Structures are given as structure tokens and as C-alpha cells.
Amino acid sequence: ALGHHRYEWLYVTAFVAPATGESHWYVGNGVSKPLFERLLALFAREAGAGPQRTIILMLDGAGWHTEPGLRLPDGLRLVYLPPYTPELQPAEHLWRLVDEPIVNQHFDRLTEIQDRIEQRCRDLEAQPDILRANTLFHWWPQPARPN
């Protein structure tokens, strides 16, 4: 008889501003709309979204990212990419950077991977130049400059 395999997963959620390299990283063990709402609220607080700063998030159409019923904190606006266009999502280009410290490595416990990934996220957050180089596409809107 074949045994049942049980897998454990880690999920990394990253928000990045391509023009500045500002980033916010969250590592968890699941995905759901209620969890995503909590992440959005935490991100909005940490990034200073609100009446004085509106942040536009570009998202894919994953079920837990979509409205209706998704509660948004003040200062956040969502824009959805067309289906099947991950190349347009700047954050998609972060995953190879996140994966670098675990590629071709063996780990006995998920907590070892989680520790390594969390450290990598902290390291990347402190390196906005690397994040800009990987997410700031030539067509990305640039901040308005005064004349």
C-alpha cells in the first residue's frame, strides 16, 4: 500500500516599490482571504498608508487577493493584472532572490528552511538597490519630478 505523504508549506508575501526598492516581507504557513486581509492591514500600517499616503498594489488574480468581500485598509488601492501575465508583476522577479539560500540544500525540518528564508527576506529588505535592479522595469511609471 502507498503511504499518504503530508507536505508542509511556507508562503512568502512580498510588497515592493520598484522605483525605490522599499519592501515589506511576510512569511507564513498558509494563504486565505482572511489572512491576506490581515497582511494588508499590517502592510498598510508599516508602510504608512492612509489619508496622507495612498499606495497602489498591483496584484495577480489569486483567489485570496480578489474582491468582493476583501476588506481594504485606508490608503490602499488594488489594481489587478490581466490573467497569465506574471512577467508584468515586479514582485514575481523577487522569488529567485528569495530562493538563493535554499537551492540544492537539504533541510531536516521546515523550521530550518523558515529561519533561512526569514533571514534572506531581512537581508533583501536592507538592499533596496538589488530590489530596484530586479523589479524596476523600463516601462514602470517613474515618480513625477517638479519642473
mmCIF file with all atom_site columns, N, CA and C in Angstrom, residues 86-119:
data_model
loop_
_atom_site.group_PDB
_atom_site.id
_atom_site.type_symbol
_atom_site.label_atom_id
_atom_site.label_alt_id
_atom_site.label_comp_id
_atom_site.label_asym_id
_atom_site.label_entity_id
_atom_site.label_seq_id
_atom_site.pdbx_PDB_ins_code
_atom_site.Cartn_x
_atom_site.Cartn_y
_atom_site.Cartn_z
_atom_site.occupancy
_atom_site.B_iso_or_equiv
_atom_site.pdbx_formal_charge
_atom_site.auth_seq_id
_atom_site.auth_comp_id
_atom_site.auth_asym_id
_atom_site.auth_atom_id
_atom_site.pdbx_PDB_model_num
ATOM 1   N N  . PRO A 1 86  ? 2.487  36.937 -15.396 1.00 0.00 ? 86  PRO A N  1
ATOM 2   C CA . PRO A 1 86  ? 3.398  37.124 -14.270 1.00 0.00 ? 86  PRO A CA 1
ATOM 3   C C  . PRO A 1 86  ? 4.606  37.992 -14.620 1.00 0.00 ? 86  PRO A C  1
ATOM 4   N N  . GLU A 1 87  ? 4.955  38.052 -15.915 1.00 0.00 ? 87  GLU A N  1
ATOM 5   C CA . GLU A 1 87  ? 6.099  38.871 -16.298 1.00 0.00 ? 87  GLU A CA 1
ATOM 6   C C  . GLU A 1 87  ? 5.862  40.359 -16.053 1.00 0.00 ? 87  GLU A C  1
ATOM 7   N N  . LEU A 1 88  ? 4.596  40.759 -15.900 1.00 0.00 ? 88  LEU A N  1
ATOM 8   C CA . LEU A 1 88  ? 4.280  42.156 -15.622 1.00 0.00 ? 88  LEU A CA 1
ATOM 9   C C  . LEU A 1 88  ? 4.326  42.491 -14.134 1.00 0.00 ? 88  LEU A C  1
ATOM 10  N N  . GLN A 1 89  ? 4.378  41.480 -13.296 1.00 0.00 ? 89  GLN A N  1
ATOM 11  C CA . GLN A 1 89  ? 4.347  41.676 -11.849 1.00 0.00 ? 89  GLN A CA 1
ATOM 12  C C  . GLN A 1 89  ? 5.779  41.804 -11.318 1.00 0.00 ? 89  GLN A C  1
ATOM 13  N N  . PRO A 1 90  ? 6.177  43.007 -10.873 1.00 0.00 ? 90  PRO A N  1
ATOM 14  C CA . PRO A 1 90  ? 7.541  43.162 -10.353 1.00 0.00 ? 90  PRO A CA 1
ATOM 15  C C  . PRO A 1 90  ? 7.886  42.174 -9.241  1.00 0.00 ? 90  PRO A C  1
ATOM 16  N N  . ALA A 1 91  ? 6.962  41.896 -8.340  1.00 0.00 ? 91  ALA A N  1
ATOM 17  C CA . ALA A 1 91  ? 7.260  41.008 -7.211  1.00 0.00 ? 91  ALA A CA 1
ATOM 18  C C  . ALA A 1 91  ? 7.583  39.587 -7.663  1.00 0.00 ? 91  ALA A C  1
ATOM 19  N N  . GLU A 1 92  ? 7.091  39.164 -8.825  1.00 0.00 ? 92  GLU A N  1
ATOM 20  C CA . GLU A 1 92  ? 7.400  37.813 -9.321  1.00 0.00 ? 92  GLU A CA 1
ATOM 21  C C  . GLU A 1 92  ? 8.895  37.634 -9.548  1.00 0.00 ? 92  GLU A C  1
ATOM 22  N N  . HIS A 1 93  ? 9.592  38.725 -9.768  1.00 0.00 ? 93  HIS A N  1
ATOM 23  C CA . HIS A 1 93  ? 11.028 38.662 -10.038 1.00 0.00 ? 93  HIS A CA 1
ATOM 24  C C  . HIS A 1 93  ? 11.863 38.618 -8.768  1.00 0.00 ? 93  HIS A C  1
ATOM 25  N N  . LEU A 1 94  ? 11.195 38.598 -7.623  1.00 0.00 ? 94  LEU A N  1
ATOM 26  C CA . LEU A 1 94  ? 11.896 38.502 -6.344  1.00 0.00 ? 94  LEU A CA 1
ATOM 27  C C  . LEU A 1 94  ? 12.149 37.061 -5.927  1.00 0.00 ? 94  LEU A C  1
ATOM 28  N N  . TRP A 1 95  ? 11.360 36.128 -6.450  1.00 0.00 ? 95  TRP A N  1
ATOM 29  C CA . TRP A 1 95  ? 11.390 34.767 -5.903  1.00 0.00 ? 95  TRP A CA 1
ATOM 30  C C  . TRP A 1 95  ? 12.726 34.074 -6.109  1.00 0.00 ? 95  TRP A C  1
ATOM 31  N N  . ARG A 1 96  ? 13.395 34.327 -7.230  1.00 0.00 ? 96  ARG A N  1
ATOM 32  C CA . ARG A 1 96  ? 14.713 33.696 -7.412  1.00 0.00 ? 96  ARG A CA 1
ATOM 33  C C  . ARG A 1 96  ? 15.709 34.234 -6.389  1.00 0.00 ? 96  ARG A C  1
ATOM 34  N N  . LEU A 1 97  ? 15.551 35.495 -5.998  1.00 0.00 ? 97  LEU A N  1
ATOM 35  C CA . LEU A 1 97  ? 16.418 36.061 -4.959  1.00 0.00 ? 97  LEU A CA 1
ATOM 36  C C  . LEU A 1 97  ? 16.127 35.433 -3.601  1.00 0.00 ? 97  LEU A C  1
ATOM 37  N N  . VAL A 1 98  ? 14.854 35.206 -3.324  1.00 0.00 ? 98  VAL A N  1
ATOM 38  C CA . VAL A 1 98  ? 14.451 34.608 -2.051  1.00 0.00 ? 98  VAL A CA 1
ATOM 39  C C  . VAL A 1 98  ? 14.946 33.169 -1.963  1.00 0.00 ? 98  VAL A C  1
ATOM 40  N N  . ASP A 1 99  ? 14.874 32.455 -3.072  1.00 0.00 ? 99  ASP A N  1
ATOM 41  C CA . ASP A 1 99  ? 15.228 31.035 -3.091  1.00 0.00 ? 99  ASP A CA 1
ATOM 42  C C  . ASP A 1 99  ? 16.724 30.751 -3.029  1.00 0.00 ? 99  ASP A C  1
ATOM 43  N N  . GLU A 1 100 ? 17.568 31.745 -3.337  1.00 0.00 ? 100 GLU A N  1
ATOM 44  C CA . GLU A 1 100 ? 19.015 31.503 -3.414  1.00 0.00 ? 100 GLU A CA 1
ATOM 45  C C  . GLU A 1 100 ? 19.599 30.724 -2.238  1.00 0.00 ? 100 GLU A C  1
ATOM 46  N N  . PRO A 1 101 ? 19.275 31.047 -0.982  1.00 0.00 ? 101 PRO A N  1
ATOM 47  C CA . PRO A 1 101 ? 19.938 30.336 0.123   1.00 0.00 ? 101 PRO A CA 1
ATOM 48  C C  . PRO A 1 101 ? 19.415 28.921 0.392   1.00 0.00 ? 101 PRO A C  1
ATOM 49  N N  . ILE A 1 102 ? 18.370 28.492 -0.320  1.00 0.00 ? 102 ILE A N  1
ATOM 50  C CA . ILE A 1 102 ? 17.850 27.146 -0.070  1.00 0.00 ? 102 ILE A CA 1
ATOM 51  C C  . ILE A 1 102 ? 17.978 26.217 -1.266  1.00 0.00 ? 102 ILE A C  1
ATOM 52  N N  . VAL A 1 103 ? 18.398 26.743 -2.402  1.00 0.00 ? 103 VAL A N  1
ATOM 53  C CA . VAL A 1 103 ? 18.519 25.925 -3.605  1.00 0.00 ? 103 VAL A CA 1
ATOM 54  C C  . VAL A 1 103 ? 19.597 24.863 -3.396  1.00 0.00 ? 103 VAL A C  1
ATOM 55  N N  . ASN A 1 104 ? 19.285 23.645 -3.777  1.00 0.00 ? 104 ASN A N  1
ATOM 56  C CA . ASN A 1 104 ? 20.204 22.499 -3.686  1.00 0.00 ? 104 ASN A CA 1
ATOM 57  C C  . ASN A 1 104 ? 20.704 22.257 -2.259  1.00 0.00 ? 104 ASN A C  1
ATOM 58  N N  . GLN A 1 105 ? 19.884 22.541 -1.304  1.00 0.00 ? 105 GLN A N  1
ATOM 59  C CA . GLN A 1 105 ? 20.209 22.305 0.102   1.00 0.00 ? 105 GLN A CA 1
ATOM 60  C C  . GLN A 1 105 ? 19.243 21.275 0.665   1.00 0.00 ? 105 GLN A C  1
ATOM 61  N N  . HIS A 1 106 ? 19.702 20.543 1.662   1.00 0.00 ? 106 HIS A N  1
ATOM 62  C CA . HIS A 1 106 ? 18.842 19.590 2.361   1.00 0.00 ? 106 HIS A CA 1
ATOM 63  C C  . HIS A 1 106 ? 18.542 20.155 3.746   1.00 0.00 ? 106 HIS A C  1
ATOM 64  N N  . PHE A 1 107 ? 17.286 20.086 4.126   1.00 0.00 ? 107 PHE A N  1
ATOM 65  C CA . PHE A 1 107 ? 16.860 20.534 5.446   1.00 0.00 ? 107 PHE A CA 1
ATOM 66  C C  . PHE A 1 107 ? 16.059 19.414 6.086   1.00 0.00 ? 107 PHE A C  1
ATOM 67  N N  . ASP A 1 108 ? 16.329 19.148 7.349   1.00 0.00 ? 108 ASP A N  1
ATOM 68  C CA . ASP A 1 108 ? 15.594 18.096 8.056   1.00 0.00 ? 108 ASP A CA 1
ATOM 69  C C  . ASP A 1 108 ? 14.250 18.583 8.576   1.00 0.00 ? 108 ASP A C  1
ATOM 70  N N  . ARG A 1 109 ? 14.167 19.872 8.850   1.00 0.00 ? 109 ARG A N  1
ATOM 71  C CA . ARG A 1 109 ? 12.929 20.411 9.426   1.00 0.00 ? 109 ARG A CA 1
ATOM 72  C C  . ARG A 1 109 ? 12.515 21.682 8.685   1.00 0.00 ? 109 ARG A C  1
ATOM 73  N N  . LEU A 1 110 ? 11.213 21.879 8.600   1.00 0.00 ? 110 LEU A N  1
ATOM 74  C CA . LEU A 1 110 ? 10.684 23.073 7.960   1.00 0.00 ? 110 LEU A CA 1
ATOM 75  C C  . LEU A 1 110 ? 11.159 24.334 8.682   1.00 0.00 ? 110 LEU A C  1
ATOM 76  N N  . THR A 1 111 ? 11.339 24.253 9.981   1.00 0.00 ? 111 THR A N  1
ATOM 77  C CA . THR A 1 111 ? 11.787 25.447 10.723  1.00 0.00 ? 111 THR A CA 1
ATOM 78  C C  . THR A 1 111 ? 13.168 25.906 10.268  1.00 0.00 ? 111 THR A C  1
ATOM 79  N N  . GLU A 1 112 ? 14.016 24.973 9.826   1.00 0.00 ? 112 GLU A N  1
ATOM 80  C CA . GLU A 1 112 ? 15.334 25.360 9.305   1.00 0.00 ? 112 GLU A CA 1
ATOM 81  C C  . GLU A 1 112 ? 15.177 26.180 8.019   1.00 0.00 ? 112 GLU A C  1
ATOM 82  N N  . ILE A 1 113 ? 14.290 25.741 7.148   1.00 0.00 ? 113 ILE A N  1
ATOM 83  C CA . ILE A 1 113 ? 14.040 26.490 5.914   1.00 0.00 ? 113 ILE A CA 1
ATOM 84  C C  . ILE A 1 113 ? 13.438 27.845 6.255   1.00 0.00 ? 113 ILE A C  1
ATOM 85  N N  . GLN A 1 114 ? 12.470 27.851 7.169   1.00 0.00 ? 114 GLN A N  1
ATOM 86  C CA . GLN A 1 114 ? 11.824 29.101 7.543   1.00 0.00 ? 114 GLN A CA 1
ATOM 87  C C  . GLN A 1 114 ? 12.838 30.096 8.094   1.00 0.00 ? 114 GLN A C  1
ATOM 88  N N  . ASP A 1 115 ? 13.737 29.637 8.964   1.00 0.00 ? 115 ASP A N  1
ATOM 89  C CA . ASP A 1 115 ? 14.762 30.533 9.511   1.00 0.00 ? 115 ASP A CA 1
ATOM 90  C C  . ASP A 1 115 ? 15.617 31.116 8.394   1.00 0.00 ? 115 ASP A C  1
ATOM 91  N N  . ARG A 1 116 ? 16.013 30.272 7.448   1.00 0.00 ? 116 ARG A N  1
ATOM 92  C CA . ARG A 1 116 ? 16.873 30.730 6.347   1.00 0.00 ? 116 ARG A CA 1
ATOM 93  C C  . ARG A 1 116 ? 16.128 31.726 5.459   1.00 0.00 ? 116 ARG A C  1
ATOM 94  N N  . ILE A 1 117 ? 14.864 31.433 5.153   1.00 0.00 ? 117 ILE A N  1
ATOM 95  C CA . ILE A 1 117 ? 14.063 32.332 4.304   1.00 0.00 ? 117 ILE A CA 1
ATOM 96  C C  . ILE A 1 117 ? 13.804 33.654 5.016   1.00 0.00 ? 117 ILE A C  1
ATOM 97  N N  . GLU A 1 118 ? 13.455 33.608 6.292   1.00 0.00 ? 118 GLU A N  1
ATOM 98  C CA . GLU A 1 118 ? 13.210 34.851 7.029   1.00 0.00 ? 118 GLU A CA 1
ATOM 99  C C  . GLU A 1 118 ? 14.458 35.726 7.056   1.00 0.00 ? 118 GLU A C  1
ATOM 100 N N  . GLN A 1 119 ? 15.627 35.108 7.253   1.00 0.00 ? 119 GLN A N  1
ATOM 101 C CA . GLN A 1 119 ? 16.872 35.888 7.245   1.00 0.00 ? 119 GLN A CA 1
ATOM 102 C C  . GLN A 1 119 ? 17.123 36.479 5.863   1.00 0.00 ? 119 GLN A C  1
#
